[in-house]
mmCIF file of C-alpha atoms in Angstrom:
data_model
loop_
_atom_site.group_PDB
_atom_site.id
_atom_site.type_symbol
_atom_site.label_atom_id
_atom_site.label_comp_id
_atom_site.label_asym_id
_atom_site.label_seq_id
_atom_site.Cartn_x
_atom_site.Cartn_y
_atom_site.Cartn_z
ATOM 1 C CA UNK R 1 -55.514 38.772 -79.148
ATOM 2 C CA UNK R 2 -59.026 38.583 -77.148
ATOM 3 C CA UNK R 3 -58.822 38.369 -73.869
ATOM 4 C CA UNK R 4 -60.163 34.815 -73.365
ATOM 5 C CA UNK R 5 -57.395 33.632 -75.274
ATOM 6 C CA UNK R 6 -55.028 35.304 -72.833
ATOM 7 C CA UNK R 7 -56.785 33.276 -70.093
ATOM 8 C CA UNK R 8 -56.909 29.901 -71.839
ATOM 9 C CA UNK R 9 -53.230 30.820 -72.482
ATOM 10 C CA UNK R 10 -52.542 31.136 -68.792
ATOM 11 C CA UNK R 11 -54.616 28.289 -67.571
ATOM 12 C CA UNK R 12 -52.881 25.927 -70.157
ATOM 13 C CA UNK R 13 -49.094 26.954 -68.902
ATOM 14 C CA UNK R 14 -50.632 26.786 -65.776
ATOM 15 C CA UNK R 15 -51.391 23.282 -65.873
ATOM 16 C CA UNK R 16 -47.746 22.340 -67.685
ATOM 17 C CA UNK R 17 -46.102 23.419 -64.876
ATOM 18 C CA UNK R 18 -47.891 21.370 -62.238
ATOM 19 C CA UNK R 19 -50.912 23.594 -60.726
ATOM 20 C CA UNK R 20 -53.913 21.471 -60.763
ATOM 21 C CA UNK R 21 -56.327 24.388 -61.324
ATOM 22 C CA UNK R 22 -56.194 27.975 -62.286
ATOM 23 C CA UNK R 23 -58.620 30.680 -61.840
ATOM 24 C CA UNK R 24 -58.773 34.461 -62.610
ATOM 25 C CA UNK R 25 -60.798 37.177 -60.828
ATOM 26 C CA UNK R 26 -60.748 41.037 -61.401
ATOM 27 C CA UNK R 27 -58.050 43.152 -58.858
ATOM 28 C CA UNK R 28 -60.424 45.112 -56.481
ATOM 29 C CA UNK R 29 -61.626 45.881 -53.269
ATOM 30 C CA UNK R 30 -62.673 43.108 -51.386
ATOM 31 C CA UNK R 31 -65.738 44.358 -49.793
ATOM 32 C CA UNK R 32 -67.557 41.544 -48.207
ATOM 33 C CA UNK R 33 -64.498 40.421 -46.614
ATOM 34 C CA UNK R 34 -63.390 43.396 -45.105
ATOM 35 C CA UNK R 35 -65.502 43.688 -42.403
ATOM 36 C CA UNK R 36 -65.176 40.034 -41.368
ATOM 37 C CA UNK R 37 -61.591 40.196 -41.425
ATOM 38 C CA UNK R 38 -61.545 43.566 -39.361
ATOM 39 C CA UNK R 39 -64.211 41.804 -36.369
ATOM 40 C CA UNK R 40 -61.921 38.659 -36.794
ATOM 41 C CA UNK R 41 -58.738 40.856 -35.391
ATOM 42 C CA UNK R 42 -60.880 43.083 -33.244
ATOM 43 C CA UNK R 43 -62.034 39.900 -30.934
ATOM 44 C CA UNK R 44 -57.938 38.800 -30.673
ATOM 45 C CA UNK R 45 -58.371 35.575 -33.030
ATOM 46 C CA UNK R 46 -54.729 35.955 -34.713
ATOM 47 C CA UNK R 47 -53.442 35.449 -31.072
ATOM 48 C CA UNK R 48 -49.430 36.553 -31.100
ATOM 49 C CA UNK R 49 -49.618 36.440 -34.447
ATOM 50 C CA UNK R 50 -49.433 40.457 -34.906
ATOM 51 C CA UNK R 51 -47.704 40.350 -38.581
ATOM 52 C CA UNK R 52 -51.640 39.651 -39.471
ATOM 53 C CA UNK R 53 -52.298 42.963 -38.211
ATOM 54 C CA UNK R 54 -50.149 44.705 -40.565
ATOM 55 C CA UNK R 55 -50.923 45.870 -44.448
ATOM 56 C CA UNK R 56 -54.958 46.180 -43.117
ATOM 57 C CA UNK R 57 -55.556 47.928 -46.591
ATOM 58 C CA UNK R 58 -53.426 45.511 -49.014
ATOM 59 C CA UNK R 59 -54.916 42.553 -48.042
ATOM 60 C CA UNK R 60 -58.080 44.293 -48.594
ATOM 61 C CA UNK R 61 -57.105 45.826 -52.427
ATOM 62 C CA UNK R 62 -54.556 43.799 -54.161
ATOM 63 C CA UNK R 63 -54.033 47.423 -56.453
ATOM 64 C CA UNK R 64 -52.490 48.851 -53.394
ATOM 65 C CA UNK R 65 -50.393 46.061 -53.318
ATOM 66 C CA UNK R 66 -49.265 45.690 -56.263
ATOM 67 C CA UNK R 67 -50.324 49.353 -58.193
ATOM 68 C CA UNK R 68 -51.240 49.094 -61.532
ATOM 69 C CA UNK R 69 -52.647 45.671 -60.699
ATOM 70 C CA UNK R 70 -55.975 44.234 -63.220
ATOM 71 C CA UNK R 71 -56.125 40.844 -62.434
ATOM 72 C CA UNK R 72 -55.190 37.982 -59.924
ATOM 73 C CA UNK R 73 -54.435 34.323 -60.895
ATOM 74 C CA UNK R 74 -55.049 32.230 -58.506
ATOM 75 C CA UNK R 75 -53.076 28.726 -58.654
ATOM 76 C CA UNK R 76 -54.209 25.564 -56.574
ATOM 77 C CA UNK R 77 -51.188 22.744 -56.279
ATOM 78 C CA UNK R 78 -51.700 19.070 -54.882
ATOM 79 C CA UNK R 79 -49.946 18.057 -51.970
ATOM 80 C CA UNK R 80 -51.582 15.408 -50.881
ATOM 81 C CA UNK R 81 -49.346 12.367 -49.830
ATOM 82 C CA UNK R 82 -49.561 9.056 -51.507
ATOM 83 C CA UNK R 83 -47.642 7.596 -47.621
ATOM 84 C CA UNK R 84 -48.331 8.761 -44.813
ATOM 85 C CA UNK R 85 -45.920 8.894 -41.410
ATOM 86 C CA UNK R 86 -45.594 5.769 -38.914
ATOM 87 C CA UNK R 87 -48.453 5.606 -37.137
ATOM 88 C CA UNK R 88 -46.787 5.866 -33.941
ATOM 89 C CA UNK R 89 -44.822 9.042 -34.475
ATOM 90 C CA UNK R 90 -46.301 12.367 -33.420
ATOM 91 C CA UNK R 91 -48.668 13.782 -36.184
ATOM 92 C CA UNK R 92 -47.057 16.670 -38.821
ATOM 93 C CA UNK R 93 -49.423 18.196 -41.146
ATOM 94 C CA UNK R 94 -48.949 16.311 -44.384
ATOM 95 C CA UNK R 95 -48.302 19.704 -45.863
ATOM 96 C CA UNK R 96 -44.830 19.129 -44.285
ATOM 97 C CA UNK R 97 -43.957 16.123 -45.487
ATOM 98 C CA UNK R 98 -41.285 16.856 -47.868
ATOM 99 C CA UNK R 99 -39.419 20.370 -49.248
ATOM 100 C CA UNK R 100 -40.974 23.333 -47.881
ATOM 101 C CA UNK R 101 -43.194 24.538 -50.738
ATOM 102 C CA UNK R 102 -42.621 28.250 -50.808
ATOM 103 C CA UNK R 103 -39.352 27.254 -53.024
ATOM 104 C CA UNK R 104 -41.010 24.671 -55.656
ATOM 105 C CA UNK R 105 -44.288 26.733 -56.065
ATOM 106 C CA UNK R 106 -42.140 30.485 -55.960
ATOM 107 C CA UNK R 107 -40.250 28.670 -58.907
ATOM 108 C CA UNK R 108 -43.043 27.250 -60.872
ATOM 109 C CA UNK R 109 -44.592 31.175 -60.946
ATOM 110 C CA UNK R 110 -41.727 32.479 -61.913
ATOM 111 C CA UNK R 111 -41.526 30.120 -64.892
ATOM 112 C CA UNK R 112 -45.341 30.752 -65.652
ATOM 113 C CA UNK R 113 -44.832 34.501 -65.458
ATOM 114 C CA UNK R 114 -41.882 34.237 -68.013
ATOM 115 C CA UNK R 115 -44.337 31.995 -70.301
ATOM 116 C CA UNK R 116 -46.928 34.721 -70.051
ATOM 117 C CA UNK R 117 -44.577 37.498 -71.356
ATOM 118 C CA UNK R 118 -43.158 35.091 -74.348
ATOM 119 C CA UNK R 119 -46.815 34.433 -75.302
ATOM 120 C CA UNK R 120 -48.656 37.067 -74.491
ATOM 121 C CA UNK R 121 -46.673 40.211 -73.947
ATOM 122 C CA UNK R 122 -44.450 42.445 -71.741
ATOM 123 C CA UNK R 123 -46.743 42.105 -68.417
ATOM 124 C CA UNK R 124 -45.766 43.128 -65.126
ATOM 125 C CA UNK R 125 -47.065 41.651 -61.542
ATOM 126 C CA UNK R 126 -46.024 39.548 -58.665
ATOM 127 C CA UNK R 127 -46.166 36.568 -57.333
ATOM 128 C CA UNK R 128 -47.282 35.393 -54.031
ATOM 129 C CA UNK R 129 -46.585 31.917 -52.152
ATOM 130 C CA UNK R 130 -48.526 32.483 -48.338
ATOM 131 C CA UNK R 131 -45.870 35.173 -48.160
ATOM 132 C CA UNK R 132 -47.333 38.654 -48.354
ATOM 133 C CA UNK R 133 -50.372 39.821 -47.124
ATOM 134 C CA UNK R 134 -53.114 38.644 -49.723
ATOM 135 C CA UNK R 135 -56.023 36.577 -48.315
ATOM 136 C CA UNK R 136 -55.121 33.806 -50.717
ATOM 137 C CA UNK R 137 -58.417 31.766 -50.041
ATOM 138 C CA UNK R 138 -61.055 34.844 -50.507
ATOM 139 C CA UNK R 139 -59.359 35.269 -54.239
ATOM 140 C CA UNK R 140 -59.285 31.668 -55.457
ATOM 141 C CA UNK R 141 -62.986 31.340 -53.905
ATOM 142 C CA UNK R 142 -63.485 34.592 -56.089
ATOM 143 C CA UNK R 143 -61.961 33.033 -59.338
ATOM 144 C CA UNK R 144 -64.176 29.877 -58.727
ATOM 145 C CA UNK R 145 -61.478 27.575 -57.417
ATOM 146 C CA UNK R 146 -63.828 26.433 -54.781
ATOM 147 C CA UNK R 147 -65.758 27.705 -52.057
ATOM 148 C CA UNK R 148 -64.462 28.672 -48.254
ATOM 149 C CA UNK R 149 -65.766 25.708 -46.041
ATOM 150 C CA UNK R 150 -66.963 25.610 -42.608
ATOM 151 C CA UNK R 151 -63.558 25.443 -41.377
ATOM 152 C CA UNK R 152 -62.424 28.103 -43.629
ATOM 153 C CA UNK R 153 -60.362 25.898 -46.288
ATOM 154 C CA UNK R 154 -60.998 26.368 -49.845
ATOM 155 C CA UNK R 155 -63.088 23.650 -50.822
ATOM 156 C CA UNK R 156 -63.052 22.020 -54.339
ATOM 157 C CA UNK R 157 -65.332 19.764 -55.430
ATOM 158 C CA UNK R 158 -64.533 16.290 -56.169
ATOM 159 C CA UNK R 159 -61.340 17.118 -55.361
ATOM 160 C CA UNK R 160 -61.055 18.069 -51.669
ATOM 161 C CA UNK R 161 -59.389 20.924 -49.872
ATOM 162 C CA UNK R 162 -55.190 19.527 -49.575
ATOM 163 C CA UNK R 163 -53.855 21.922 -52.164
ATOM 164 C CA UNK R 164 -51.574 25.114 -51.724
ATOM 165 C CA UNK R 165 -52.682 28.609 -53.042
ATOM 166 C CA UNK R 166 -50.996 30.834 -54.614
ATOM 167 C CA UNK R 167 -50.934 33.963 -57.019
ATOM 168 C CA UNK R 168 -50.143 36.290 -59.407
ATOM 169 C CA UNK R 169 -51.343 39.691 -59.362
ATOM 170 C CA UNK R 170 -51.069 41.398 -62.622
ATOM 171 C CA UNK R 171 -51.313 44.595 -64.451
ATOM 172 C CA UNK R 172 -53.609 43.042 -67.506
ATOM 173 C CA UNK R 173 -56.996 42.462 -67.893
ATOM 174 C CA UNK R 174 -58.236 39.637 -67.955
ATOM 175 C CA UNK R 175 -61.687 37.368 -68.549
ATOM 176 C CA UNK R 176 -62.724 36.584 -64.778
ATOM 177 C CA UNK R 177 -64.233 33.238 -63.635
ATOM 178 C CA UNK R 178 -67.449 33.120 -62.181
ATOM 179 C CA UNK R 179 -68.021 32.073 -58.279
ATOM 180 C CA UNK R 180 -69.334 28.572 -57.506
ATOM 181 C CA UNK R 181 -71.885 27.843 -54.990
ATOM 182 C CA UNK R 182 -71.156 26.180 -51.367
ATOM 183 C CA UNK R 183 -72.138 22.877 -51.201
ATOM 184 C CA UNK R 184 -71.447 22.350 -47.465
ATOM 185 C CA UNK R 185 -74.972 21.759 -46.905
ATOM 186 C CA UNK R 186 -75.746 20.734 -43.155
ATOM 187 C CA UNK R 187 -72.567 18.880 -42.350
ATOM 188 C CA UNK R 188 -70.937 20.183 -39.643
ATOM 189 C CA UNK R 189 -68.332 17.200 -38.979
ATOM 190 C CA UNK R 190 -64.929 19.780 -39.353
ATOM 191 C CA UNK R 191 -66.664 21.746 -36.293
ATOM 192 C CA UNK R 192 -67.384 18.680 -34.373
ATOM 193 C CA UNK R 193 -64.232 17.086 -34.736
ATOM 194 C CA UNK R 194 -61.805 20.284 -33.846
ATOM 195 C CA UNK R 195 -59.801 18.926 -31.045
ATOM 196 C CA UNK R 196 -59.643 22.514 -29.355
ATOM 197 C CA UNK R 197 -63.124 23.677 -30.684
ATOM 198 C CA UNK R 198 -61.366 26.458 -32.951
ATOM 199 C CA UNK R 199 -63.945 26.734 -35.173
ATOM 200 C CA UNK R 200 -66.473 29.027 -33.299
ATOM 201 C CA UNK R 201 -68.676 29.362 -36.222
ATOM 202 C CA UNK R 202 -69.195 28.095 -40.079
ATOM 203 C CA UNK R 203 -66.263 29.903 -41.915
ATOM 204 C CA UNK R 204 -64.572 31.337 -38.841
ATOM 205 C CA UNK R 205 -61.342 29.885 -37.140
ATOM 206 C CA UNK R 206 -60.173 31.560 -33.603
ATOM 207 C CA UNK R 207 -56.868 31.205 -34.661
ATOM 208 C CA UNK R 208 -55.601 31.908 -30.726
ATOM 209 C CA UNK R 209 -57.168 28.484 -30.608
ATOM 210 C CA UNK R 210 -55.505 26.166 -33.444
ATOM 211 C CA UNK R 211 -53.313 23.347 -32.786
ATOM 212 C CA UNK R 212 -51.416 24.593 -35.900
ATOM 213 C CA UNK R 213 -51.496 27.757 -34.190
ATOM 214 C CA UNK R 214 -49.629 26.530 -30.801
ATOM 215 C CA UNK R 215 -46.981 23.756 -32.945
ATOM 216 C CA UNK R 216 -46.048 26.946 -34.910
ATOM 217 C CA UNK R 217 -46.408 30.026 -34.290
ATOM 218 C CA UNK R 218 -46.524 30.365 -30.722
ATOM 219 C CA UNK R 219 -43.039 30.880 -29.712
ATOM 220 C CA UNK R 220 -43.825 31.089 -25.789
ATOM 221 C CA UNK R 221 -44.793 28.181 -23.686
ATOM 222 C CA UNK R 222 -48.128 26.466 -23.855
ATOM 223 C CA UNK R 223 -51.394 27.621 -22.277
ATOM 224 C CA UNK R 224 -51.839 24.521 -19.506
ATOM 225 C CA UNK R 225 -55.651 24.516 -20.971
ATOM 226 C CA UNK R 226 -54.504 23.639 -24.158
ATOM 227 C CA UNK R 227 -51.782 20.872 -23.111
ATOM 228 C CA UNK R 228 -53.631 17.990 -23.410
ATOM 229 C CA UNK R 229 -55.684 18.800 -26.347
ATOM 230 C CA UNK R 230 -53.289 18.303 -28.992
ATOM 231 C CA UNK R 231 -54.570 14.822 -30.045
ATOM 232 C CA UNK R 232 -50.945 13.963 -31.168
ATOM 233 C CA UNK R 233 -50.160 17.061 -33.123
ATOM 234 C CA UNK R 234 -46.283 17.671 -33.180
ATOM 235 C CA UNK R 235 -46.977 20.429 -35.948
ATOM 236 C CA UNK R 236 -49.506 21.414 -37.532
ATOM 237 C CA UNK R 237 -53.124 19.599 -37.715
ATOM 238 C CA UNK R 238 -54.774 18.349 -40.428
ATOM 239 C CA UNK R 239 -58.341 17.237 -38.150
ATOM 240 C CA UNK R 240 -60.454 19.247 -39.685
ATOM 241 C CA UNK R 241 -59.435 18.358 -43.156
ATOM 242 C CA UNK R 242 -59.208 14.167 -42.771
ATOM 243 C CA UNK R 243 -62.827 14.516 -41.545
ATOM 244 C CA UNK R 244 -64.282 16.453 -44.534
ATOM 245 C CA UNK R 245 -66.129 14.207 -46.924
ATOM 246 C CA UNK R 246 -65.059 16.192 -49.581
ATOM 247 C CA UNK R 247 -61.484 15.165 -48.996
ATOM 248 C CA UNK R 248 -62.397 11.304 -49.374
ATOM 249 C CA UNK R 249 -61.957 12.656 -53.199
ATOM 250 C CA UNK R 250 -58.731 13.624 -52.447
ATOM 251 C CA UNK R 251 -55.881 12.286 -55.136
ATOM 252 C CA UNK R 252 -52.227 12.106 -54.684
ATOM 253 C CA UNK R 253 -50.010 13.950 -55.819
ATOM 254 C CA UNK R 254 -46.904 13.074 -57.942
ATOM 255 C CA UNK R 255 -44.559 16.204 -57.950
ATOM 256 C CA UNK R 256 -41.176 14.691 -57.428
ATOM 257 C CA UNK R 257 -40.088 17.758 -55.635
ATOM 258 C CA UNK R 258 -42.578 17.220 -53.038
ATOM 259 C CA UNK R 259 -42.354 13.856 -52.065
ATOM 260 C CA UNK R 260 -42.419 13.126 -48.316
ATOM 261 C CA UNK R 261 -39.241 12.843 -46.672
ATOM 262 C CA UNK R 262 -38.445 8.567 -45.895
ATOM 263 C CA UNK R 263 -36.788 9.974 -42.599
ATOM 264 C CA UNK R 264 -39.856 11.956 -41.236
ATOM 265 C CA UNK R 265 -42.148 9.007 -42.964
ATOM 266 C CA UNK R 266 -40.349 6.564 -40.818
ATOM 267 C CA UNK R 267 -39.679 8.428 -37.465
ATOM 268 C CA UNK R 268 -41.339 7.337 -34.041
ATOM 269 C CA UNK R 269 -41.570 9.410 -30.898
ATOM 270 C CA UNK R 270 -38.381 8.045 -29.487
ATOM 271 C CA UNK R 271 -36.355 8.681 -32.556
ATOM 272 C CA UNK R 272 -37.968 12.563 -32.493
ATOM 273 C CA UNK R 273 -37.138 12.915 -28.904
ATOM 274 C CA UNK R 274 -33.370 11.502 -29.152
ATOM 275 C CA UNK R 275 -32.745 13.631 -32.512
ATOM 276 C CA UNK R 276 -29.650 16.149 -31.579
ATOM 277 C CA UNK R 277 -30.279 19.791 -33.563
ATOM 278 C CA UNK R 278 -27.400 19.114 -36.193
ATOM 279 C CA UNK R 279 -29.102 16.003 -37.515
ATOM 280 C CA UNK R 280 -32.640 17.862 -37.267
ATOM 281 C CA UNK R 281 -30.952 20.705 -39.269
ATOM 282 C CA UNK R 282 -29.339 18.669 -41.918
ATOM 283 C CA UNK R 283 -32.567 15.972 -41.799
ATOM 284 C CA UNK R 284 -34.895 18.778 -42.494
ATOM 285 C CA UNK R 285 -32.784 22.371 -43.597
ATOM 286 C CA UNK R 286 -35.635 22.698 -46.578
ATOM 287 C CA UNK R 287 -38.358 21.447 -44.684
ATOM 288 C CA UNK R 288 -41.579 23.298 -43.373
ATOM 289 C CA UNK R 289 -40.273 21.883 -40.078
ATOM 290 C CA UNK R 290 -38.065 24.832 -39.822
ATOM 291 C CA UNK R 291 -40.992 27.514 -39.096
ATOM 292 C CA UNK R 292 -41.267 25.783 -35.603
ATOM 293 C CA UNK R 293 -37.805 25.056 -35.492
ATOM 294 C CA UNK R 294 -35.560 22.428 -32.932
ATOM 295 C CA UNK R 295 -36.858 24.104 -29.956
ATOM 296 C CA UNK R 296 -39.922 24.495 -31.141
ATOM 297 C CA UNK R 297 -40.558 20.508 -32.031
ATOM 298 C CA UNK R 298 -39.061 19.620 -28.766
ATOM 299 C CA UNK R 299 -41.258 22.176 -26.695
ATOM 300 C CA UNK R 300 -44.256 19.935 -28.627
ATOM 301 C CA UNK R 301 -42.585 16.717 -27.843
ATOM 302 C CA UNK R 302 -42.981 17.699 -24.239
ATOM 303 C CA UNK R 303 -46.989 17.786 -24.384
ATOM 304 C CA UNK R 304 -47.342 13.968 -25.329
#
């Protein structure tokens, strides 16, 4: 069977399973990233985030990664949220509105991956959910998913930039997808709007400087610069997403296993603060929540 029918194969499963789009892009070096991401952890912008220091050359070469490797799929999945929390409530990324995603999407591959081998043949790869080090938005940009915005989301057009990414890196070769062109233009409103001006340039995020970066992954207290900049972020930040006008295309999504959680939905800032850690445990034990953890959303509750 030609190649392209292995693709339209893929892309077909692909969308019977729940991922919006699908893309495909030949397994190589990735040279115009590399020095980019190299200056990017030379100049400190992962902050204590030091895991992004590790596996330099994998994120790089996805054959090192995964040897053998010919191809990566690249998988976009809606998450946008048809409700949105009480207005009142400290912000969470709407990424984090219901089950933590690594579980439905880690399923969903593994269910593609078995279609692909009933269909198409014994084929052997991986699959990756934002947990391994691939530079998830370089490939789909690659496999013409999109293009990397000004604050260095994967764009789509006419559809916006609230999707996961994910992969699967394979050892057959497949018909890649062409590029697509940016079509930022001039705007500049995700810069602008950055309550902690992270974005220091068009495509580059100081990570050190993210409100998602300080509600998450910063395990230590809060620089006192910082403090009163979170513009109501409890975790996460979704800023310089809301404000892209690409995103006014943005649809909602209807994957029962990701529907928001009615007790987050419906939570105000005295019910967060009052919340003991066994209820927060049982309340949100499969949520994305749990990155940050009970200490971690109290530590947040203290900056409002």
């Amino acid at each position: 069977m030609p190649s392209e029918n292995y693709s339209a194969i893929i892309k077909r499963e692909s969308k019977r399973l729940g991922f919006d789009f699908c893309g495909i892009s030949q397994a190589a070096f990735l040279e115009d990233e590399a020095s980019h991401f190299e200056k990017w952890l030379q100049q400190g912008m992962n902050g204590k985030m030091q895991y992004m220091e590790n596996y330099f050359d994998m994120r790089l070469d996805p054959r090192i990664l995964v040897p053998g490797a010919k191809s990566v799929i690249s998988l976009m999945f809606n998450y946008y949220p048809e409700e949105k929390q009480n207005a009142a409530a400290p912000k969470v990324s709407k990424y984090a509105y219901g089950k933590d995603y690594h579980f439905v999407i880690k399923d969903k591959l593994k269910e593609l991956m078995h279609a692909m081998n009933e269909q198409i043949g014994e084929i052997h790869g991986r699959a990756f959910v934002d947990s391994a080090p691939v530079l998830e938005r370089a490939w789909a940009a690659k496999s013409g998913l999109g293009w990397i915005g000004k604050n260095a989301q994967l764009l789509r057009p006419q559809n916006g930039s609230f999707f996961f990414l994910a992969e699967l890196i394979v050892d057959i070769e497949l018909d890649a997808d062409a590029p697509i062109k940016d079509y930022c233009g001039s705007c500049t409103r995700c810069i602008d709007a950055c309550p902690t001006q992270a974005i220091v340039g068009p495509k580059i995020v100081d990570g050190s400087k993210c409100i998602s970066y300080f509600t998450i992954e910063l395990k230590e207290a809060m620089p006192l610069e910082m403090q009163d900049k979170l513009d109501g972020w409890m975790f996460g930040c979704d800023v310089c997403q809301d404000v892209c006008p690409w995103n006014s295309f943005s649809h909602t999504h209807t994957t029962k296993e990701m529907q928001p959680n009615p007790e987050l939905l419906n939570m105000n800032k005295k019910d967060w603060e009052e919340i003991t850690e066994d209820v927060f445990k049982n309340t949100f034990k499969d949520s994305p929540l749990q990155r940050a953890g009970y200490e971690g959303i109290k530590r947040n509750l203290n900056y409002f």
